[in-house]
């Protein structure tokens, strides 16, 4: 991921590196200035002392300004990078079949990317800055005393290997946080979706206990991760103090032996503090970067995958039959649903019935490739008997809970394709939406307000029915798609839909005998 980040904008990367190098050089020169400044003070040379103090202030301030510029550009590039990353992840989820869990997608697009930003990319900026400071500082120390530099390098190597003692544990803890966060979002989604029902039956205690039980896993994982992070920081800070003490002791002995000046001691104290403090940062940041390695790899793997792109999808224009063969679905609790072998011909209008729990809605999701069967298969064939890899976008689906989007009613019928506006108006009439438009001043141009919920359940169902017909779906799967619509309107809607050439499979429980007679046949599922 780090390589792809720097490749994402070569201009920003170049300016970032140049600014960091210039800034590091200026800061190092400012620290070096303490040697001649202190020696001037010792020799009572006021003019020279003041001059060097000015040099120290100017170079140090200039260095920090350049480092600030580098940090600003890095942050700007990082935000652009994550913007593109979210676009690629969204494209991945859009193309994926079956569709991933909503909680997993939410976790990936929010929490996981924040973890990578905070614990992987942000530390990279600090590591580059620290490494540049270390290189210039080491060079200046070399001009003072070769053996002193050797001592610093030996201590530096020891400090660099310290994160390995805890990095694996920290990586495991970070992955646990991501996993538990995803589970927590999933729990919130499942329970808060029925908040109104819980309020009606005063089930606050159950809601609180369910959320608390789920959040406890996230809380424990976060505490463990933070504990490992603190342990790593404490280890490196302790090593930092020991290393600085050793270097100052060695420098002091060289001064006492008249091999270095007292001014050099001041600069070495400055440089040793800078070098080992930066090493603490580097070791801590490297440990942080390593902790996100598997998480970052999984994100990069997702955006590189092109789901379903390797196999061409076949149009359902010449579709002839849809059949199931030995279809079985087994749930994690061991419960099985076994389906009879079914064959439905193109253009047939089929009423699918059966008791609750016989898998009617689940069958639709398997036809749509949203759920994979445990055994058996669903086969689409054309008129020549060729097995098709269906283009699922040509299968219309009206679920029990219709999904609408922010936009106008017209947008929701056409799915934001303005070329279909005329057809939308026509099918709005056929699914009995015209009477509903009388309640809205803007008619079909009325904006859907998801917050205020300005559409009834029946109106939403009519919109989805119109959407399916506007797109000339070759197969239409309707799951209780008129349950919230009155019987008079339902009968008229059925007549309009069933006279179309599309294959229709309809799940319903509340149809009158007259409505049932509109279908070619009935398939009843049983346990």
Short mmCIF file of C-alpha atoms in Angstrom, two decimals, residues 13-519:
data_model
loop_
_atom_site.label_atom_id
_atom_site.label_comp_id
_atom_site.label_asym_id
_atom_site.label_seq_id
_atom_site.Cartn_x
_atom_site.Cartn_y
_atom_site.Cartn_z
CA UNK A 13 5.89 12.91 -3.57
CA UNK A 14 8.83 14.76 -5.14
CA UNK A 15 8.07 18.05 -3.36
CA UNK A 16 7.50 16.18 -0.08
CA UNK A 17 10.91 14.49 -0.27
CA UNK A 18 12.76 17.66 -1.36
CA UNK A 19 11.11 19.73 1.40
CA UNK A 20 11.94 17.07 3.99
CA UNK A 21 15.60 16.90 2.90
CA UNK A 22 16.04 20.69 2.91
CA UNK A 23 14.28 20.94 6.26
CA UNK A 24 16.44 18.19 7.76
CA UNK A 25 19.64 19.85 6.51
CA UNK A 26 18.66 23.22 8.01
CA UNK A 27 17.71 21.70 11.37
CA UNK A 28 21.00 19.76 11.50
CA UNK A 29 23.02 22.88 10.71
CA UNK A 30 21.14 24.76 13.42
CA UNK A 31 22.09 22.07 15.94
CA UNK A 32 25.71 22.14 14.75
CA UNK A 33 25.78 25.89 15.41
CA UNK A 34 25.79 25.27 19.17
CA UNK A 35 29.43 24.17 18.96
CA UNK A 36 30.91 27.46 17.65
CA UNK A 37 28.35 29.46 19.65
CA UNK A 38 29.38 27.83 22.94
CA UNK A 39 33.09 28.07 22.10
CA UNK A 40 32.61 31.79 21.30
CA UNK A 41 30.91 32.27 24.66
CA UNK A 42 33.79 30.51 26.40
CA UNK A 43 36.28 32.79 24.60
CA UNK A 44 34.18 35.88 25.49
CA UNK A 45 33.68 36.70 21.76
CA UNK A 46 30.31 38.46 21.98
CA UNK A 47 30.03 39.40 18.30
CA UNK A 48 30.66 35.84 17.11
CA UNK A 49 28.32 34.42 19.77
CA UNK A 50 25.42 36.69 18.71
CA UNK A 51 26.04 35.88 15.03
CA UNK A 52 25.87 32.13 15.66
CA UNK A 53 22.71 32.49 17.76
CA UNK A 54 21.06 34.29 14.82
CA UNK A 55 22.23 31.52 12.45
CA UNK A 56 20.84 28.87 14.81
CA UNK A 57 17.43 30.59 15.07
CA UNK A 58 17.11 31.26 11.31
CA UNK A 59 18.20 27.79 10.15
CA UNK A 60 16.16 25.95 12.78
CA UNK A 61 13.03 28.00 12.00
CA UNK A 62 13.56 27.59 8.25
CA UNK A 63 13.99 23.85 8.70
CA UNK A 64 10.75 23.55 10.64
CA UNK A 65 8.88 25.59 8.01
CA UNK A 66 10.11 23.22 5.27
CA UNK A 67 9.11 20.21 7.36
CA UNK A 68 5.67 21.74 7.92
CA UNK A 69 5.28 22.20 4.15
CA UNK A 70 6.27 18.56 3.63
CA UNK A 71 3.70 17.44 6.21
CA UNK A 72 0.96 19.55 4.59
CA UNK A 73 1.63 18.08 1.12
CA UNK A 74 1.72 14.56 2.56
CA UNK A 75 -1.69 15.06 4.22
CA UNK A 76 -3.15 16.47 0.99
CA UNK A 77 -1.84 13.51 -1.01
CA UNK A 78 -3.13 11.12 1.65
CA UNK A 79 -6.67 12.49 1.44
CA UNK A 80 -6.66 12.25 -2.37
CA UNK A 81 -5.35 8.69 -2.10
CA UNK A 82 -8.11 7.62 0.32
CA UNK A 83 -10.74 9.32 -1.84
CA UNK A 84 -9.65 7.18 -4.80
CA UNK A 85 -9.39 4.13 -2.56
CA UNK A 86 -13.01 4.55 -1.45
CA UNK A 87 -14.08 4.88 -5.10
CA UNK A 88 -12.31 1.62 -5.96
CA UNK A 89 -13.78 -0.17 -2.94
CA UNK A 90 -17.25 1.11 -3.83
CA UNK A 91 -16.76 -0.18 -7.38
CA UNK A 92 -15.65 -3.54 -5.95
CA UNK A 93 -18.79 -3.80 -3.81
CA UNK A 94 -20.97 -2.71 -6.72
CA UNK A 95 -19.59 -5.47 -8.95
CA UNK A 96 -19.47 -8.20 -6.27
CA UNK A 97 -21.81 -11.16 -6.37
CA UNK A 98 -23.00 -12.19 -3.87
CA UNK A 99 -23.19 -8.79 -2.20
CA UNK A 100 -21.09 -8.50 0.96
CA UNK A 101 -22.71 -7.79 4.34
CA UNK A 102 -23.56 -4.12 4.86
CA UNK A 103 -21.68 -4.04 8.17
CA UNK A 104 -18.52 -5.35 6.49
CA UNK A 105 -18.71 -2.67 3.80
CA UNK A 106 -19.33 0.07 6.37
CA UNK A 107 -16.41 -1.13 8.47
CA UNK A 108 -14.08 -1.26 5.47
CA UNK A 109 -15.01 2.20 4.18
CA UNK A 110 -14.79 3.89 7.58
CA UNK A 111 -12.99 2.20 10.46
CA UNK A 112 -10.49 0.11 8.47
CA UNK A 113 -9.38 3.05 6.32
CA UNK A 114 -9.05 5.23 9.43
CA UNK A 115 -6.87 2.59 11.09
CA UNK A 116 -4.67 2.44 7.99
CA UNK A 117 -4.47 6.24 7.88
CA UNK A 118 -3.63 6.62 11.57
CA UNK A 119 -1.37 3.60 11.98
CA UNK A 120 0.21 3.13 8.53
CA UNK A 121 0.36 6.18 6.26
CA UNK A 122 0.66 8.93 8.90
CA UNK A 123 3.63 7.10 10.47
CA UNK A 124 5.31 6.87 7.03
CA UNK A 125 5.55 10.66 6.92
CA UNK A 126 7.15 10.66 10.36
CA UNK A 127 9.55 7.85 9.43
CA UNK A 128 10.79 9.73 6.33
CA UNK A 129 11.25 12.90 8.39
CA UNK A 130 13.09 11.01 11.13
CA UNK A 131 15.36 9.14 8.71
CA UNK A 132 16.41 12.40 7.02
CA UNK A 133 17.14 13.98 10.42
CA UNK A 134 19.14 10.90 11.40
CA UNK A 135 21.27 10.98 8.24
CA UNK A 136 22.23 14.64 8.61
CA UNK A 137 22.77 14.31 12.35
CA UNK A 138 25.00 11.27 11.85
CA UNK A 139 27.06 13.15 9.27
CA UNK A 140 27.65 16.08 11.65
CA UNK A 141 28.62 13.71 14.49
CA UNK A 142 31.10 12.04 12.11
CA UNK A 143 32.85 15.40 11.64
CA UNK A 144 33.33 15.53 15.41
CA UNK A 145 34.51 11.98 16.20
CA UNK A 146 34.37 8.71 14.24
CA UNK A 147 34.18 6.43 17.30
CA UNK A 148 31.40 8.47 18.82
CA UNK A 149 29.39 7.89 15.65
CA UNK A 150 30.13 4.15 15.87
CA UNK A 151 28.75 4.07 19.42
CA UNK A 152 25.60 5.89 18.29
CA UNK A 153 25.12 3.48 15.34
CA UNK A 154 25.46 0.40 17.57
CA UNK A 155 22.87 1.77 19.99
CA UNK A 156 20.66 2.76 17.04
CA UNK A 157 20.68 -0.78 15.61
CA UNK A 158 19.66 -2.18 19.00
CA UNK A 159 16.78 0.30 19.21
CA UNK A 160 15.60 -0.49 15.67
CA UNK A 161 15.16 -4.16 16.53
CA UNK A 162 13.18 -3.48 19.71
CA UNK A 163 9.76 -3.23 17.94
CA UNK A 164 10.10 -6.83 16.72
CA UNK A 165 9.59 -7.96 20.32
CA UNK A 166 5.99 -6.68 20.28
CA UNK A 167 5.05 -5.99 16.62
CA UNK A 168 3.38 -9.39 16.02
CA UNK A 169 1.28 -9.02 19.15
CA UNK A 170 0.33 -5.47 18.15
CA UNK A 171 -0.63 -6.60 14.62
CA UNK A 172 -2.87 -9.33 16.05
CA UNK A 173 -4.47 -6.82 18.43
CA UNK A 174 -5.13 -4.36 15.57
CA UNK A 175 -6.83 -7.06 13.48
CA UNK A 176 -9.00 -7.98 16.48
CA UNK A 177 -10.16 -4.35 16.76
CA UNK A 178 -11.16 -4.35 13.07
CA UNK A 179 -12.99 -7.67 13.39
CA UNK A 180 -14.87 -6.68 16.55
CA UNK A 181 -15.78 -3.29 15.07
CA UNK A 182 -17.39 -5.05 12.10
CA UNK A 183 -19.36 -7.33 14.45
CA UNK A 184 -20.49 -4.34 16.50
CA UNK A 185 -21.79 -2.50 13.40
CA UNK A 186 -23.62 -5.68 12.35
CA UNK A 187 -25.29 -5.90 15.78
CA UNK A 188 -26.30 -2.22 15.68
CA UNK A 189 -27.75 -2.68 12.19
CA UNK A 190 -29.83 -5.72 13.20
CA UNK A 191 -31.22 -4.31 16.43
CA UNK A 192 -31.76 -0.64 15.53
CA UNK A 193 -33.54 -1.63 12.31
CA UNK A 194 -36.41 -2.67 14.58
CA UNK A 195 -36.12 0.21 17.04
CA UNK A 196 -39.77 1.21 16.66
CA UNK A 197 -40.90 -2.32 17.58
CA UNK A 198 -38.59 -2.40 20.60
CA UNK A 199 -39.99 0.94 21.75
CA UNK A 200 -43.55 -0.28 21.32
CA UNK A 201 -42.94 -3.30 23.54
CA UNK A 202 -40.68 -1.40 25.96
CA UNK A 203 -37.72 -3.72 25.33
CA UNK A 204 -35.05 -1.18 26.22
CA UNK A 205 -33.29 -3.59 28.59
CA UNK A 206 -32.89 -6.23 25.88
CA UNK A 207 -31.60 -3.65 23.38
CA UNK A 208 -29.09 -2.30 25.89
CA UNK A 209 -27.84 -5.76 26.86
CA UNK A 210 -27.47 -6.86 23.22
CA UNK A 211 -25.47 -3.75 22.28
CA UNK A 212 -23.43 -3.91 25.49
CA UNK A 213 -22.57 -7.56 24.88
CA UNK A 214 -21.42 -6.80 21.35
CA UNK A 215 -19.52 -3.64 22.29
CA UNK A 216 -17.68 -5.42 25.11
CA UNK A 217 -15.70 -7.41 22.53
CA UNK A 218 -14.69 -4.19 20.75
CA UNK A 219 -13.81 -2.52 24.05
CA UNK A 220 -11.63 -5.43 25.18
CA UNK A 221 -9.87 -5.59 21.81
CA UNK A 222 -9.22 -1.83 21.88
CA UNK A 223 -7.82 -2.00 25.44
CA UNK A 224 -5.49 -4.86 24.46
CA UNK A 225 -4.28 -2.98 21.36
CA UNK A 226 -3.65 0.20 23.33
CA UNK A 227 -1.89 -1.78 26.06
CA UNK A 228 0.49 -3.28 23.48
CA UNK A 229 1.07 0.18 21.99
CA UNK A 230 1.93 1.61 25.42
CA UNK A 231 4.26 -1.31 26.14
CA UNK A 232 6.08 -0.66 22.86
CA UNK A 233 6.38 3.07 23.59
CA UNK A 234 7.65 2.49 27.13
CA UNK A 235 10.25 0.03 25.87
CA UNK A 236 11.57 2.43 23.25
CA UNK A 237 11.52 5.46 25.58
CA UNK A 238 13.52 3.57 28.20
CA UNK A 239 16.05 2.54 25.57
CA UNK A 240 16.19 6.17 24.42
CA UNK A 241 17.17 7.48 27.86
CA UNK A 242 19.80 4.78 28.33
CA UNK A 243 21.32 5.46 24.89
CA UNK A 244 21.44 9.25 25.41
CA UNK A 245 23.12 8.75 28.77
CA UNK A 246 25.75 6.45 27.25
CA UNK A 247 26.58 8.94 24.45
CA UNK A 248 26.83 11.90 26.84
CA UNK A 249 29.07 9.89 29.13
CA UNK A 250 31.38 8.99 26.23
CA UNK A 251 31.43 12.61 24.99
CA UNK A 252 32.20 13.92 28.47
CA UNK A 253 35.17 11.58 28.75
CA UNK A 254 36.48 12.81 25.38
CA UNK A 255 36.14 16.43 26.56
CA UNK A 256 38.01 15.62 29.78
CA UNK A 257 40.79 14.07 27.66
CA UNK A 258 40.90 17.28 25.55
CA UNK A 259 39.86 15.41 22.39
CA UNK A 260 36.68 17.51 22.04
CA UNK A 261 35.74 21.06 23.07
CA UNK A 262 33.03 21.99 25.56
CA UNK A 263 31.07 23.45 22.62
CA UNK A 264 31.10 20.05 20.95
CA UNK A 265 29.57 18.57 24.09
CA UNK A 266 26.62 20.95 23.68
CA UNK A 267 26.10 19.95 20.04
CA UNK A 268 26.51 16.24 20.80
CA UNK A 269 23.93 16.56 23.58
CA UNK A 270 21.62 18.18 21.05
CA UNK A 271 22.30 15.59 18.36
CA UNK A 272 22.08 12.59 20.67
CA UNK A 273 18.72 13.85 21.94
CA UNK A 274 17.57 14.37 18.33
CA UNK A 275 18.95 11.06 17.04
CA UNK A 276 17.57 8.83 19.77
CA UNK A 277 14.26 10.70 20.03
CA UNK A 278 13.85 10.24 16.30
CA UNK A 279 14.81 6.59 16.64
CA UNK A 280 12.08 6.23 19.27
CA UNK A 281 9.68 7.72 16.73
CA UNK A 282 10.96 5.48 13.94
CA UNK A 283 10.76 2.28 16.00
CA UNK A 284 7.31 3.20 17.31
CA UNK A 285 6.07 4.14 13.82
CA UNK A 286 7.55 1.00 12.24
CA UNK A 287 5.76 -1.09 14.86
CA UNK A 288 2.55 0.77 14.05
CA UNK A 289 3.01 0.26 10.28
CA UNK A 290 3.70 -3.47 10.74
CA UNK A 291 0.58 -3.83 12.89
CA UNK A 292 -1.62 -2.82 9.92
CA UNK A 293 0.16 -4.92 7.30
CA UNK A 294 -2.42 -7.71 7.00
CA UNK A 295 -5.30 -5.20 7.12
CA UNK A 296 -3.74 -3.06 4.37
CA UNK A 297 -3.04 -6.18 2.28
CA UNK A 298 -6.68 -7.25 2.50
CA UNK A 299 -7.83 -3.78 1.35
CA UNK A 300 -5.41 -3.78 -1.59
CA UNK A 301 -6.52 -7.29 -2.53
CA UNK A 302 -10.14 -6.13 -2.68
CA UNK A 303 -9.48 -3.18 -4.97
CA UNK A 304 -7.37 -5.31 -7.32
CA UNK A 305 -10.09 -7.91 -7.72
CA UNK A 306 -12.59 -7.44 -10.52
CA UNK A 307 -15.52 -9.61 -9.50
CA UNK A 308 -17.34 -11.47 -12.25
CA UNK A 309 -15.24 -9.77 -14.93
CA UNK A 310 -13.58 -12.97 -16.04
CA UNK A 311 -16.79 -14.58 -17.32
CA UNK A 312 -18.98 -12.93 -19.94
CA UNK A 313 -22.62 -12.47 -18.98
CA UNK A 314 -25.28 -13.62 -21.44
CA UNK A 315 -28.31 -11.55 -22.34
CA UNK A 316 -31.66 -13.01 -21.34
CA UNK A 317 -33.29 -11.81 -24.57
CA UNK A 318 -33.38 -15.39 -25.90
CA UNK A 319 -33.95 -16.95 -22.47
CA UNK A 320 -36.18 -20.04 -22.67
CA UNK A 321 -36.20 -21.85 -19.32
CA UNK A 322 -35.19 -21.38 -15.69
CA UNK A 323 -34.81 -24.62 -13.74
CA UNK A 324 -33.59 -25.84 -10.36
CA UNK A 325 -31.83 -29.16 -9.85
CA UNK A 326 -31.33 -30.79 -6.43
CA UNK A 327 -31.36 -27.40 -4.74
CA UNK A 328 -30.52 -27.44 -1.02
CA UNK A 329 -29.64 -24.62 1.37
CA UNK A 330 -28.25 -25.39 4.82
CA UNK A 331 -28.11 -22.72 7.51
CA UNK A 332 -25.29 -22.46 10.09
CA UNK A 333 -27.65 -23.87 12.77
CA UNK A 334 -28.01 -27.07 10.74
CA UNK A 335 -31.52 -26.39 9.39
CA UNK A 336 -31.96 -27.42 5.75
CA UNK A 337 -34.34 -26.28 3.04
CA UNK A 338 -34.79 -28.76 0.19
CA UNK A 339 -36.45 -27.51 -2.97
CA UNK A 340 -38.31 -29.59 -5.56
CA UNK A 341 -36.94 -29.54 -9.09
CA UNK A 342 -38.74 -26.72 -10.88
CA UNK A 343 -38.81 -25.60 -14.51
CA UNK A 344 -40.33 -22.28 -15.54
CA UNK A 345 -40.65 -21.37 -19.20
CA UNK A 346 -40.07 -17.92 -20.69
CA UNK A 347 -43.19 -15.78 -20.51
CA UNK A 348 -44.88 -17.88 -17.83
CA UNK A 349 -46.69 -16.16 -14.97
CA UNK A 350 -46.18 -18.28 -11.85
CA UNK A 351 -47.63 -17.81 -8.37
CA UNK A 352 -45.20 -19.16 -5.75
CA UNK A 353 -46.83 -20.10 -2.47
CA UNK A 354 -46.06 -22.09 0.66
CA UNK A 355 -45.97 -21.89 4.42
CA UNK A 356 -43.60 -19.56 6.23
CA UNK A 357 -40.09 -21.01 6.39
CA UNK A 358 -40.30 -22.97 3.14
CA UNK A 359 -37.67 -20.72 1.53
CA UNK A 360 -39.66 -18.71 -1.01
CA UNK A 361 -37.74 -15.45 -0.52
CA UNK A 362 -34.50 -17.41 -0.22
CA UNK A 363 -35.18 -19.04 -3.59
CA UNK A 364 -35.42 -15.58 -5.15
CA UNK A 365 -32.06 -14.61 -3.64
CA UNK A 366 -30.48 -17.77 -5.06
CA UNK A 367 -31.95 -17.01 -8.49
CA UNK A 368 -30.42 -13.52 -8.20
CA UNK A 369 -27.06 -15.07 -7.19
CA UNK A 370 -27.12 -13.20 -3.88
CA UNK A 371 -26.98 -16.49 -1.96
CA UNK A 372 -25.10 -19.61 -3.03
CA UNK A 373 -26.91 -22.95 -2.56
CA UNK A 374 -25.26 -25.60 -0.39
CA UNK A 375 -26.08 -28.23 -3.01
CA UNK A 376 -27.61 -28.27 -6.45
CA UNK A 377 -27.81 -25.54 -9.06
CA UNK A 378 -30.04 -23.09 -10.88
CA UNK A 379 -29.81 -23.28 -14.67
CA UNK A 380 -30.81 -20.72 -17.29
CA UNK A 381 -31.08 -21.98 -20.90
CA UNK A 382 -31.76 -20.30 -24.23
CA UNK A 383 -34.02 -21.55 -27.00
CA UNK A 384 -31.21 -23.75 -28.40
CA UNK A 385 -30.67 -25.45 -25.04
CA UNK A 386 -27.42 -23.59 -24.35
CA UNK A 387 -26.71 -22.92 -20.66
CA UNK A 388 -26.49 -19.18 -20.00
CA UNK A 389 -24.41 -17.17 -17.57
CA UNK A 390 -27.23 -14.67 -16.99
CA UNK A 391 -26.95 -10.92 -16.92
CA UNK A 392 -28.60 -10.42 -13.54
CA UNK A 393 -29.34 -6.77 -14.31
CA UNK A 394 -32.09 -8.09 -16.62
CA UNK A 395 -33.87 -9.73 -13.69
CA UNK A 396 -36.26 -7.37 -11.93
CA UNK A 397 -36.70 -7.87 -8.19
CA UNK A 398 -39.33 -6.36 -5.92
CA UNK A 399 -38.41 -7.31 -2.32
CA UNK A 400 -40.64 -7.27 0.75
CA UNK A 401 -38.91 -4.09 1.93
CA UNK A 402 -38.59 -1.81 -1.14
CA UNK A 403 -35.40 0.23 -1.41
CA UNK A 404 -35.65 3.85 -2.53
CA UNK A 405 -32.92 6.47 -2.78
CA UNK A 406 -32.54 10.21 -2.17
CA UNK A 407 -33.92 11.86 -5.31
CA UNK A 408 -37.31 12.36 -6.96
CA UNK A 409 -39.94 9.66 -7.45
CA UNK A 410 -39.08 9.83 -11.15
CA UNK A 411 -35.38 9.29 -10.37
CA UNK A 412 -36.27 6.24 -8.31
CA UNK A 413 -38.33 4.76 -11.13
CA UNK A 414 -35.69 5.41 -13.81
CA UNK A 415 -32.73 4.88 -11.43
CA UNK A 416 -31.40 8.29 -12.47
CA UNK A 417 -31.56 7.59 -16.23
CA UNK A 418 -33.35 10.64 -17.66
CA UNK A 419 -33.82 8.91 -21.04
CA UNK A 420 -36.47 6.74 -19.38
CA UNK A 421 -38.57 9.62 -18.04
CA UNK A 422 -41.41 9.13 -20.55
CA UNK A 423 -41.64 5.42 -19.76
CA UNK A 424 -41.59 6.27 -16.06
CA UNK A 425 -44.66 8.47 -16.40
CA UNK A 426 -46.45 5.72 -18.38
CA UNK A 427 -45.71 2.98 -15.85
CA UNK A 428 -46.50 5.26 -12.93
CA UNK A 429 -50.04 5.26 -14.34
CA UNK A 430 -50.10 1.48 -14.81
CA UNK A 431 -49.03 0.74 -11.22
CA UNK A 432 -51.68 3.13 -9.86
CA UNK A 433 -49.25 5.85 -8.73
CA UNK A 434 -51.32 8.56 -10.45
CA UNK A 435 -53.78 8.74 -7.55
CA UNK A 436 -50.87 9.11 -5.13
CA UNK A 437 -49.45 12.01 -7.16
CA UNK A 438 -52.58 13.99 -6.30
CA UNK A 439 -51.29 14.12 -2.70
CA UNK A 440 -47.96 15.58 -3.81
CA UNK A 441 -47.83 19.12 -5.31
CA UNK A 442 -44.81 18.15 -7.43
CA UNK A 443 -46.26 14.83 -8.60
CA UNK A 444 -43.64 12.52 -10.09
CA UNK A 445 -41.01 15.21 -9.39
CA UNK A 446 -41.60 14.93 -5.63
CA UNK A 447 -38.35 14.48 -3.73
CA UNK A 448 -38.14 11.30 -1.64
CA UNK A 449 -37.28 12.31 1.93
CA UNK A 450 -35.75 9.29 3.66
CA UNK A 451 -35.48 11.17 6.97
CA UNK A 452 -39.12 12.29 7.12
CA UNK A 453 -40.32 9.11 5.38
CA UNK A 454 -42.79 10.94 3.13
CA UNK A 455 -43.74 7.78 1.19
CA UNK A 456 -45.98 5.00 2.48
CA UNK A 457 -45.05 1.34 2.12
CA UNK A 458 -47.55 0.93 -0.71
CA UNK A 459 -46.17 3.93 -2.58
CA UNK A 460 -42.66 2.53 -2.30
CA UNK A 461 -43.84 -0.82 -3.66
CA UNK A 462 -45.49 0.90 -6.63
CA UNK A 463 -42.26 2.78 -7.39
CA UNK A 464 -40.27 -0.47 -7.44
CA UNK A 465 -42.88 -2.16 -9.62
CA UNK A 466 -42.69 0.72 -12.10
CA UNK A 467 -38.88 0.64 -11.97
CA UNK A 468 -38.82 -3.04 -12.89
CA UNK A 469 -41.13 -2.55 -15.89
CA UNK A 470 -39.36 0.59 -17.13
CA UNK A 471 -36.18 -1.44 -17.51
CA UNK A 472 -37.93 -4.17 -19.56
CA UNK A 473 -36.81 -6.91 -17.18
CA UNK A 474 -36.93 -10.32 -18.87
CA UNK A 475 -37.67 -12.06 -15.58
CA UNK A 476 -39.54 -10.36 -12.73
CA UNK A 477 -39.40 -11.70 -9.17
CA UNK A 478 -42.03 -10.14 -6.90
CA UNK A 479 -41.80 -10.96 -3.18
CA UNK A 480 -44.99 -9.74 -1.47
CA UNK A 481 -44.58 -6.73 -3.75
CA UNK A 482 -48.19 -5.56 -3.33
CA UNK A 483 -48.70 -6.41 0.36
CA UNK A 484 -49.05 -2.73 1.33
CA UNK A 485 -51.35 -1.87 -1.60
CA UNK A 486 -55.16 -2.14 -1.42
CA UNK A 487 -56.82 -5.05 -3.21
CA UNK A 488 -58.49 -2.97 -5.94
CA UNK A 489 -55.19 -1.35 -6.95
CA UNK A 490 -53.38 -4.69 -6.60
CA UNK A 491 -55.69 -6.39 -9.08
CA UNK A 492 -55.25 -3.63 -11.64
CA UNK A 493 -51.46 -3.66 -11.17
CA UNK A 494 -51.37 -7.44 -11.63
CA UNK A 495 -53.37 -7.21 -14.84
CA UNK A 496 -50.97 -4.63 -16.26
CA UNK A 497 -47.84 -6.54 -15.25
CA UNK A 498 -49.03 -10.02 -16.21
CA UNK A 499 -49.98 -9.01 -19.74
CA UNK A 500 -46.36 -8.06 -20.42
CA UNK A 501 -44.10 -10.66 -22.15
CA UNK A 502 -41.73 -10.97 -19.16
CA UNK A 503 -41.53 -14.14 -17.06
CA UNK A 504 -43.13 -13.36 -13.69
CA UNK A 505 -42.72 -15.30 -10.43
CA UNK A 506 -44.91 -13.82 -7.72
CA UNK A 507 -44.93 -14.57 -3.97
CA UNK A 508 -48.14 -13.52 -2.22
CA UNK A 509 -50.52 -14.67 0.53
CA UNK A 510 -53.41 -12.26 0.31
CA UNK A 511 -54.60 -12.62 -3.29
CA UNK A 512 -58.25 -13.14 -4.08
CA UNK A 513 -59.40 -16.08 -6.19
CA UNK A 514 -59.85 -13.70 -9.13
CA UNK A 515 -56.23 -12.57 -8.83
CA UNK A 516 -54.94 -16.15 -8.59
CA UNK A 517 -56.73 -16.95 -11.85
CA UNK A 518 -54.58 -14.34 -13.62
CA UNK A 519 -51.52 -16.64 -13.29
#
